[in-house]
Amino acid sequence: MKQDPICKREVAEDTSFQKEYDGKTYYFCSSECLKTFNEMKKSVIRLKRSLDEKKRVSFGKLNKDVIKPGICTLCGACAASCESIAIKDKRPRIVGPCTSCGVCYNQCPRTITTEEELVGKLRFAYSAKSLLPHHNGQDGGAVTALLAYGLEEGLIDCAVVTTHSKDQPWKPVAIIAEDRAQALESSGSMYSHSMTMEQLMQAIQQGMRSIAFVGPSCNIDAVHKMQRSPYGFLHLFMRANVLRLGLFCMDTFSYEGIKEFVENHGMRLADIDAMKIRKGKFEFEQAGQISRFSLSEFDEYRSSSCKFCTDMAAENSDISFGGVGTPDGCTTVFARSSIGYEIFNEAVENGFIEARPLEDYEMDRVLNLARMKKVQMYGVNRRSKKAR
């Protein structure tokens, strides 16, 4: 007796419903099961043909990314699409030769394999940099240049941005910038949470009707939800249009934690000229010298919410900006909404920003980092368990 691969019933070997596939004979109880098998295999063949043009992926990657971390749903999609995989002892296991066709990985509901799943919907992607004279913003300064254009052209009344505290070096403070000089104060990255929502509310209450709001995904999500909330904020957000300018973000850390770490390594925050997270390192620049530390050394200072955030690219923004993907001195820009696309291109046309289309290899860098963000909680949790 043989087993029908579709309905799992026992079938006699002399059944008239048989199929030769990939060097193996399959037996079916009915024409319906045979038809289902044929349709499924056609889909798998089409997927394999599509994946042949891309990077090959083996079962080992599925095991590493999904099965070992314990996030497998046991849906059986991998086993259903590949004869070399079976569910044994409550987990998918390889039971035959793996050809690295990638079908199992791309069928899994826990993997993230499309561009939209990683960085959200967008209209166009650019590499850009500021053309403002005497302005050397971090990662190209495109955000500041866009704010300068909006303010000078009267497209926005103000911008809610984050700058440095005058009393505590590198402590983020949200302000309402109403001119170019104030917007320039917000240049550069800081890696602690900024309380921006109070300033946004104040701007609306002060009668500002067109407001640019700059922040990472968590802050952008708050504005996005308030704009759509029927619970108490409608009377405020009906008064103003808010242009959401999102910042790429992997992690934030407590200000006190960064201060403690810096001082423990013989430095002072007041002497730090720039901070940057790049290639898994936290960089501190002072007097032209750069000190680099592994990000894992900052786990105890990481904001708890960041462990569970999966949005690196501020997907609910009108425009997203980040330093990953493009060369040093440039900004990666995702124009998402119609208004975001229009105002960015107007800033380019009017000489505030220089921009070109993002290259495929540059987008791949962004997608790789976004993929890390989607699953970073598992790595952080594993490190935490090892430390115990």
PDB file of C-alpha atoms in Angstrom, residues 29 71 146 204 206 338 347 373:
ATOM      1  CA  CYS A  29      -6.992   7.894  -4.268  1.00  0.00           C
ATOM      2  CA  ILE A  71       9.430  30.831  15.565  1.00  0.00           C
ATOM      3  CA  LEU A 146      14.233  69.593   2.736  1.00  0.00           C
ATOM      4  CA  ILE A 204      -1.022  72.816  16.415  1.00  0.00           C
ATOM      5  CA  GLN A 206      -0.321  77.749  18.382  1.00  0.00           C
ATOM      6  CA  SER A 338       2.152  61.686  -3.190  1.00  0.00           C
ATOM      7  CA  ALA A 347      13.427  70.668  -3.379  1.00  0.00           C
ATOM      8  CA  LYS A 373      15.563  44.676  12.186  1.00  0.00           C
TER       9      LYS A 373
END
